[in-house]
XYZ file of C-alpha atoms in Angstrom:
548
model
C 109.848 69.963 32.494
C 111.716 68.582 35.531
C 113.401 71.966 36.012
C 110.049 73.758 35.738
C 108.532 71.333 38.252
C 111.402 71.952 40.667
C 111.012 75.725 40.341
C 107.281 75.490 40.928
C 107.878 73.322 43.986
C 110.403 75.833 45.333
C 108.016 78.738 44.720
C 105.194 76.876 46.416
C 107.357 76.079 49.461
C 108.450 79.708 49.853
C 104.877 80.872 49.447
C 103.760 78.485 52.190
C 106.486 79.732 54.569
C 105.458 83.341 53.963
C 101.821 82.409 54.483
C 102.619 80.807 57.810
C 104.663 83.815 58.935
C 102.084 86.417 57.890
C 100.063 87.587 60.916
C 96.338 88.249 60.760
C 95.281 91.573 59.305
C 94.546 92.970 62.760
C 98.174 92.453 63.685
C 99.415 94.165 60.547
C 97.232 97.158 61.236
C 98.413 97.466 64.796
C 102.012 96.863 63.820
C 101.788 99.824 61.465
C 100.190 101.901 64.217
C 102.771 100.799 66.798
C 106.200 100.378 65.160
C 108.788 98.802 67.420
C 111.199 101.723 67.108
C 108.794 104.391 68.356
C 108.930 105.313 72.041
C 105.679 105.358 74.026
C 104.590 108.845 75.135
C 104.637 107.816 78.824
C 107.749 105.660 78.821
C 107.057 102.003 79.455
C 104.897 102.353 82.565
C 102.522 99.426 83.044
C 99.803 99.683 84.198
C 99.421 103.353 83.368
C 99.044 105.523 86.510
C 95.878 107.477 87.117
C 97.601 110.865 86.827
C 101.148 111.544 85.678
C 103.383 114.289 84.386
C 106.821 113.408 83.052
C 109.286 116.207 82.307
C 111.989 116.113 79.606
C 114.484 117.045 82.346
C 116.357 113.944 83.421
C 118.414 113.029 86.467
C 121.246 110.535 86.672
C 121.434 107.674 89.175
C 124.793 106.300 90.319
C 124.265 102.743 91.623
C 126.928 102.980 94.346
C 125.488 106.208 95.740
C 121.757 105.868 95.181
C 119.665 104.658 98.130
C 116.046 103.770 98.856
C 115.326 104.819 102.452
C 112.558 105.536 104.934
C 111.766 109.231 104.698
C 111.535 111.630 107.645
C 108.323 111.415 109.620
C 107.287 108.054 108.155
C 105.259 105.825 110.490
C 107.143 102.841 109.047
C 110.755 102.912 110.147
C 113.644 100.515 109.773
C 111.719 97.958 111.846
C 109.282 97.456 108.941
C 110.808 94.301 107.460
C 108.249 94.245 104.654
C 109.527 97.581 103.313
C 113.184 96.773 104.011
C 112.863 93.640 101.880
C 111.105 95.657 99.177
C 113.909 98.241 99.160
C 116.479 95.508 98.531
C 114.338 93.891 95.816
C 113.732 97.073 93.923
C 117.347 98.197 94.091
C 118.180 94.905 92.365
C 115.395 95.354 89.807
C 116.709 98.827 88.946
C 120.446 98.150 88.780
C 120.931 94.400 88.844
C 120.634 93.549 85.165
C 123.153 95.846 83.505
C 126.017 94.395 81.475
C 128.137 97.437 82.197
C 130.489 97.565 85.153
C 132.094 100.397 87.106
C 129.458 102.902 86.074
C 130.279 105.093 89.075
C 133.867 105.556 87.957
C 132.669 107.646 85.043
C 132.045 111.324 85.742
C 128.379 112.238 85.991
C 127.422 114.749 83.355
C 123.860 115.478 84.505
C 122.124 116.415 87.788
C 122.111 113.457 90.166
C 119.291 111.802 92.082
C 120.687 110.500 95.378
C 117.748 108.915 97.208
C 114.185 107.747 97.037
C 112.543 108.597 100.344
C 109.531 106.431 101.199
C 107.099 108.015 103.661
C 104.080 106.237 105.165
C 101.693 108.975 106.249
C 99.155 107.016 108.343
C 99.795 106.246 112.012
C 99.311 102.524 111.314
C 101.510 101.550 108.378
C 100.049 97.967 108.386
C 103.595 96.595 108.037
C 102.744 93.643 110.272
C 99.335 92.929 108.753
C 97.991 91.118 105.707
C 96.468 92.931 102.738
C 92.688 92.844 102.461
C 89.893 93.830 100.105
C 89.918 97.291 101.713
C 93.685 97.850 101.626
C 94.789 101.357 100.644
C 97.078 101.065 97.598
C 97.213 104.772 96.721
C 100.514 106.620 96.483
C 102.111 109.863 95.276
C 105.523 110.018 93.650
C 107.555 113.205 93.208
C 110.845 112.837 91.323
C 113.190 115.840 91.461
C 116.766 116.609 92.455
C 118.272 115.699 94.893
C 115.704 113.268 96.344
C 112.591 111.602 95.024
C 109.735 111.281 97.514
C 107.200 108.446 97.572
C 104.247 109.020 99.914
C 101.580 106.470 100.729
C 99.000 106.091 103.451
C 99.820 102.413 103.970
C 102.637 100.060 103.142
C 100.592 98.576 100.271
C 100.609 101.874 98.384
C 104.352 102.160 98.967
C 104.865 98.768 97.293
C 102.896 99.907 94.235
C 104.850 103.168 94.132
C 108.196 101.339 94.289
C 107.164 99.326 91.231
C 106.274 102.524 89.357
C 109.553 104.203 90.340
C 111.534 101.181 89.120
C 109.751 101.364 85.760
C 110.692 105.034 85.348
C 114.429 104.293 85.517
C 116.159 103.526 82.225
C 119.695 102.763 81.080
C 121.474 104.273 78.076
C 123.834 102.509 75.690
C 126.843 103.419 77.834
C 125.577 101.923 81.078
C 124.355 105.128 82.721
C 121.024 105.183 84.548
C 118.504 108.010 84.266
C 115.068 109.001 85.438
C 112.987 111.963 84.285
C 111.530 114.465 86.690
C 107.984 113.258 87.318
C 104.793 113.813 89.272
C 102.483 110.847 89.728
C 99.260 110.380 91.687
C 98.026 106.822 91.498
C 95.495 104.380 92.945
C 93.651 101.370 91.525
C 90.298 101.518 89.808
C 89.228 98.135 91.237
C 90.054 96.646 94.635
C 90.155 92.995 93.458
C 92.678 92.233 90.720
C 93.284 88.526 90.666
C 95.085 85.655 88.992
C 93.658 82.132 89.302
C 96.211 79.306 89.306
C 95.053 75.683 89.193
C 97.356 73.310 91.116
C 95.177 70.205 90.907
C 95.035 69.266 87.250
C 98.797 69.746 87.104
C 100.858 70.186 90.241
C 102.803 73.450 90.178
C 106.156 73.480 92.010
C 106.622 76.172 94.622
C 109.200 77.910 92.442
C 106.621 78.371 89.682
C 104.054 79.834 92.073
C 106.594 82.237 93.597
C 107.881 83.427 90.213
C 104.340 84.250 89.182
C 103.714 86.111 92.428
C 106.679 88.285 91.411
C 105.110 88.815 87.999
C 101.798 89.706 89.626
C 103.522 92.432 91.651
C 105.185 93.769 88.482
C 101.678 94.169 87.013
C 99.999 95.405 90.227
C 97.748 92.368 90.712
C 96.803 91.876 94.353
C 94.981 88.514 94.651
C 96.213 84.962 94.094
C 93.080 82.847 93.703
C 94.584 79.471 94.583
C 92.405 76.744 93.065
C 94.336 74.266 95.121
C 92.295 71.016 94.818
C 89.889 69.472 92.305
C 88.742 66.125 90.876
C 92.184 65.211 89.621
C 94.252 65.594 92.799
C 94.225 66.865 96.369
C 97.694 68.367 96.902
C 96.788 70.378 100.035
C 98.268 68.516 103.009
C 95.745 68.821 105.811
C 96.966 68.493 109.393
C 93.502 67.394 110.545
C 92.927 64.943 107.675
C 96.350 63.903 106.324
C 94.863 61.039 104.297
C 93.220 63.529 101.938
C 96.574 64.291 100.302
C 98.189 60.951 101.174
C 95.568 59.213 99.026
C 94.277 62.053 96.848
C 97.490 63.689 95.599
C 99.286 62.404 92.507
C 102.120 61.227 94.774
C 103.745 62.152 98.081
C 106.067 64.428 96.066
C 103.095 66.405 94.720
C 101.774 68.026 97.893
C 101.876 71.418 99.575
C 102.743 70.838 103.211
C 102.007 73.461 105.904
C 105.453 75.038 105.473
C 104.919 75.350 101.706
C 101.530 76.996 102.178
C 102.928 79.423 104.751
C 105.774 80.301 102.378
C 103.342 81.144 99.565
C 101.201 83.274 101.896
C 104.174 85.217 103.300
C 105.839 85.631 99.904
C 102.570 87.036 98.587
C 102.101 89.328 101.620
C 105.530 90.863 101.109
C 104.353 91.890 97.637
C 100.948 93.175 98.740
C 99.113 90.122 97.400
C 96.270 88.293 99.119
C 95.994 84.490 98.900
C 92.400 83.267 98.616
C 92.139 79.452 98.645
C 89.392 77.652 96.758
C 88.026 74.363 98.086
C 85.324 73.685 95.527
C 82.354 71.550 96.634
C 80.023 69.706 96.230
C 81.246 68.998 92.688
C 84.854 68.722 91.521
C 85.603 66.488 94.521
C 86.552 63.025 93.187
C 90.011 63.268 94.742
C 88.454 63.950 98.164
C 86.852 60.509 98.270
C 90.170 58.679 98.033
C 91.223 59.818 101.484
C 87.898 60.410 103.234
C 85.458 57.531 103.436
C 81.770 58.221 102.748
C 82.230 61.909 101.866
C 81.073 61.303 98.266
C 77.682 60.083 97.040
C 77.549 56.431 95.862
C 76.052 56.192 92.364
C 73.432 53.528 91.601
C 72.182 51.561 88.639
C 68.663 50.673 89.627
C 68.825 49.197 93.129
C 72.535 48.397 93.077
C 75.606 50.595 93.636
C 77.854 50.904 90.596
C 81.051 51.346 92.594
C 81.447 54.886 91.297
C 80.910 58.125 93.148
C 79.467 61.541 92.422
C 79.458 64.889 94.256
C 79.771 65.293 98.022
C 77.063 63.360 99.847
C 74.656 66.043 101.123
C 72.385 63.811 103.227
C 74.799 62.432 105.852
C 75.594 64.137 109.153
C 79.143 62.792 108.895
C 79.648 64.934 105.805
C 78.998 68.139 107.706
C 81.056 67.068 110.719
C 84.001 66.461 108.367
C 83.487 69.726 106.477
C 83.242 71.721 109.712
C 86.628 70.449 110.886
C 88.282 70.899 107.488
C 87.033 74.452 106.973
C 87.990 75.315 110.544
C 91.553 74.340 109.654
C 91.443 76.211 106.340
C 90.183 79.325 108.123
C 93.131 79.126 110.494
C 95.803 78.392 107.863
C 94.759 81.075 105.353
C 94.620 84.552 106.948
C 92.539 86.267 104.269
C 88.989 87.285 105.138
C 87.614 85.207 102.261
C 87.453 81.545 101.260
C 86.288 80.556 97.777
C 83.718 77.773 98.129
C 83.265 76.993 94.420
C 79.823 75.504 93.838
C 80.062 75.253 90.041
C 79.247 72.503 87.551
C 77.513 70.090 89.933
C 76.428 66.937 88.081
C 73.089 65.846 89.553
C 72.947 62.445 87.808
C 74.542 60.535 90.692
C 72.272 62.145 93.274
C 69.343 61.320 91.013
C 70.358 57.642 90.859
C 70.773 57.190 94.622
C 67.588 55.918 96.375
C 68.739 57.225 99.764
C 69.090 60.708 98.325
C 65.632 60.428 96.776
C 64.117 59.393 100.113
C 65.877 62.249 101.917
C 64.553 64.777 99.419
C 60.989 63.510 99.872
C 61.238 63.931 103.642
C 62.632 67.450 103.194
C 59.879 68.391 100.746
C 62.330 69.075 97.924
C 60.320 67.031 95.417
C 63.114 66.130 93.003
C 64.526 69.635 92.825
C 68.235 68.874 92.894
C 69.017 72.582 92.795
C 67.252 72.762 96.184
C 69.375 69.874 97.441
C 72.493 71.707 96.301
C 71.209 74.826 98.062
C 70.619 72.822 101.243
C 74.254 71.668 101.214
C 75.860 74.994 100.277
C 73.863 76.978 102.824
C 75.252 74.711 105.546
C 78.803 75.269 104.278
C 78.224 79.019 104.140
C 77.065 78.942 107.750
C 80.209 77.044 108.752
C 82.474 79.581 107.091
C 80.571 82.470 108.664
C 80.843 80.912 112.114
C 84.593 80.777 111.560
C 84.644 84.567 111.059
C 85.267 84.244 107.308
C 83.380 85.454 104.255
C 82.648 83.492 101.099
C 83.125 83.723 97.356
C 81.100 81.413 95.101
C 80.828 80.733 91.394
C 77.740 82.125 89.700
C 75.750 78.839 89.629
C 75.250 79.136 93.375
C 73.487 82.464 92.839
C 71.669 81.228 89.727
C 70.238 78.227 91.594
C 68.701 80.446 94.235
C 70.895 79.535 97.194
C 70.239 81.772 100.198
C 73.542 83.663 100.383
C 75.026 85.677 103.201
C 74.726 89.419 102.425
C 78.525 89.737 102.167
C 78.984 86.773 99.806
C 80.811 87.633 96.574
C 79.595 86.060 93.326
C 82.217 85.303 90.673
C 80.786 85.517 87.147
C 82.561 83.054 84.848
C 80.186 81.876 82.118
C 81.011 83.709 78.871
C 77.438 83.696 77.554
C 75.500 86.789 78.610
C 77.927 87.671 81.392
C 76.839 91.317 81.295
C 73.281 90.293 82.025
C 74.576 88.088 84.856
C 76.429 91.041 86.388
C 73.192 93.018 86.201
C 71.232 90.267 87.986
C 73.846 89.752 90.703
C 74.249 93.447 91.510
C 70.504 94.053 91.244
C 70.094 91.659 94.172
C 72.697 93.641 96.116
C 75.584 91.171 95.957
C 79.165 92.097 95.207
C 80.669 90.558 92.072
C 83.974 89.594 90.494
C 84.230 89.283 86.715
C 86.170 86.385 85.179
C 84.072 85.430 82.131
C 85.994 87.286 79.370
C 89.429 86.509 80.864
C 89.933 82.737 80.649
C 93.574 82.622 79.584
C 93.623 78.836 79.162
C 91.662 79.441 75.947
C 94.325 80.295 73.403
C 94.453 81.154 69.729
C 96.965 82.330 67.195
C 97.675 86.036 67.337
C 97.574 88.921 69.775
C 94.609 87.915 71.902
C 95.775 90.321 74.608
C 93.951 93.023 72.623
C 90.659 91.206 73.185
C 91.269 91.049 76.935
C 92.415 94.662 77.010
C 89.242 95.868 75.270
C 86.859 94.502 77.907
C 85.068 97.138 79.979
C 84.005 95.464 83.269
C 81.190 97.918 83.983
C 79.598 97.808 80.555
C 76.233 96.499 81.720
C 72.893 98.048 82.562
C 72.539 99.445 86.022
C 72.879 102.516 88.195
C 76.269 103.599 89.482
C 75.346 102.325 92.943
C 74.957 98.828 91.489
C 78.084 99.026 89.352
C 80.048 99.950 92.458
C 79.312 96.412 93.665
C 81.710 95.028 91.004
C 84.903 94.657 93.024
C 87.117 93.822 90.050
C 88.089 90.771 88.080
C 90.358 87.786 87.613
C 92.468 86.269 84.880
C 91.922 82.512 85.102
C 94.496 79.986 83.904
C 93.024 76.522 84.318
C 95.450 73.634 84.331
C 94.239 70.977 81.885
C 97.029 71.810 79.430
C 99.264 73.910 81.693
C 102.083 72.917 84.020
C 105.412 74.412 85.068
C 106.809 74.100 81.521
C 104.367 76.527 79.910
C 102.414 78.357 82.616
C 104.493 81.530 82.818
C 104.747 82.286 79.074
C 101.076 81.480 78.598
C 100.106 83.794 81.441
C 102.388 86.760 80.683
C 102.069 89.278 79.147
C 98.495 88.292 78.264
C 97.436 88.791 81.885
C 99.197 92.165 81.879
C 96.449 93.500 79.611
C 93.872 92.584 82.262
C 96.065 94.116 84.947
C 95.959 97.523 83.268
C 92.236 97.255 82.631
C 91.635 96.669 86.345
C 94.082 99.324 87.587
C 94.063 102.269 85.181
C 91.478 104.880 84.243
C 88.484 103.721 82.230
C 89.568 105.945 79.324
C 92.984 104.248 78.967
C 92.021 102.357 75.827
C 94.564 103.309 73.134
C 95.655 99.952 71.669
C 98.603 101.464 69.807
C 100.029 103.102 72.927
C 99.308 99.970 74.952
C 101.179 97.840 72.397
C 104.286 100.005 72.636
C 104.273 100.111 76.433
C 103.452 96.411 76.812
C 106.262 95.452 74.430
C 108.708 97.318 76.663
C 107.101 95.933 79.819
C 107.430 92.396 78.509
C 111.165 92.986 77.981
C 111.401 94.344 81.521
C 109.749 91.179 82.854
C 112.266 89.113 80.914
C 115.125 91.019 82.520
C 113.597 90.265 85.903
C 113.459 86.541 85.208
C 109.838 86.176 84.020
C 109.618 84.018 80.879
C 106.950 86.187 79.250
C 106.162 85.335 75.638
C 106.536 87.966 72.885
C 103.620 90.043 71.696
C 104.819 90.037 68.105
C 108.046 90.192 66.086
C 110.938 92.218 67.470
C 113.633 91.951 70.097
C 114.517 93.014 73.623
C 117.451 95.332 74.155
C 119.030 93.241 76.883
C 118.937 89.499 77.170
C 116.955 87.962 79.992
C 118.967 86.712 82.894
C 118.655 82.977 83.481
C 116.206 82.391 80.604
């Protein structure tokens, strides 16, 4: 009986192990549809270009002879440091990870590709400018012997084309590099393709932010939505109000000084990525009150203050004088045309408890409508930002509560319930929109949830084409309650990659099986480039990641 009991215990243990290892049925189905050994029909390009033709004819690249150069007639010459830096980066991405040495000493047995010529066709290459919502990211790539040609109207399209070219190059088992003859015409479907990083709930070191800017470029994202401050901490070091971070950050080690902020902005610019800061008010501002006296509303219990504080105090002139100076600085520090003003999740209970707020509302004829009080505050902030020659982005509550918005204000839709109906309401009123609701990557579950993100169609809501054209794109949001530098990158990638293709590629690029094969290869490519992207499913990468 003891032997039988031991055997049963062993069987039960093995059964439990197998049960834990068995993926959900959806994964099994897709694994059968997308076996790891089968090559994708379009190589491992990610996101898939709008139009491409790849020939079976292949060309060989010799690392010591191959060059990326400015092509004849390009408006961007050798003085374009942005492109020169990109040429060096992409040469390293293409050839820098091989384990094989002295490849050029071997005789070439196939036709050779000697150069990639990059030609900027517009008079103004925008090499010395910052990307914007209207930046031209289109490019054409022609790969044939003896020189490949990459043409783009602006430098931003050239950056996207360099990424595509680098993805076309592959290495065989003997250390030789090849690329197939190709014709590609490409441009993004949506102008705004963003990643939200939260640096308040957990401080993110500069290295982590920069690594993820690299990963964004690999996936053709073009906006870093920097949710830089919140209730938990105020890591932005203001020159005008240094006490905000001195008192509101976790410590003096956990701040972004002006040099740090400039580094992030310039690093992003060199990769064609905009940096949009978010300074969320009037809620989510507890950390502000530690370094700025009287900016928050005192909460009351009856006639007596409780010693606690709520949202920004909307009834004091000193509040608006402070905000005007702070947003003037922010407008100067961050070159993008837009500032995200937040406006979400405002708790009215503290305002409701404060007798001074109640008296103010009576005089203003608001009659206990705290949504009107919120509108009063936000409209003043919107006017400040407009006077500073900037435009605003707000969370959807600001629109829902009837705030009088500037015509060029962008509404970001984040609530998962009935987000399609919200897009319809926002665009019906003529406002531009950004979709974030189905792409909250901080919400995790077991399995391949990238498929869920990949299957979202941003324009699947009622409305005429003219209204749907007001949807500028979307964002993958990674909030920081349970995320810091130890787990941010693998949690973000390659899950965000699925959103990247949805926002870049044709609407009809929806084949999950093909996407699985290409994304598996793309994830391995990110590993080789130093991005600690988590696996999609079981399998392996051909080459080990460097430094991981």
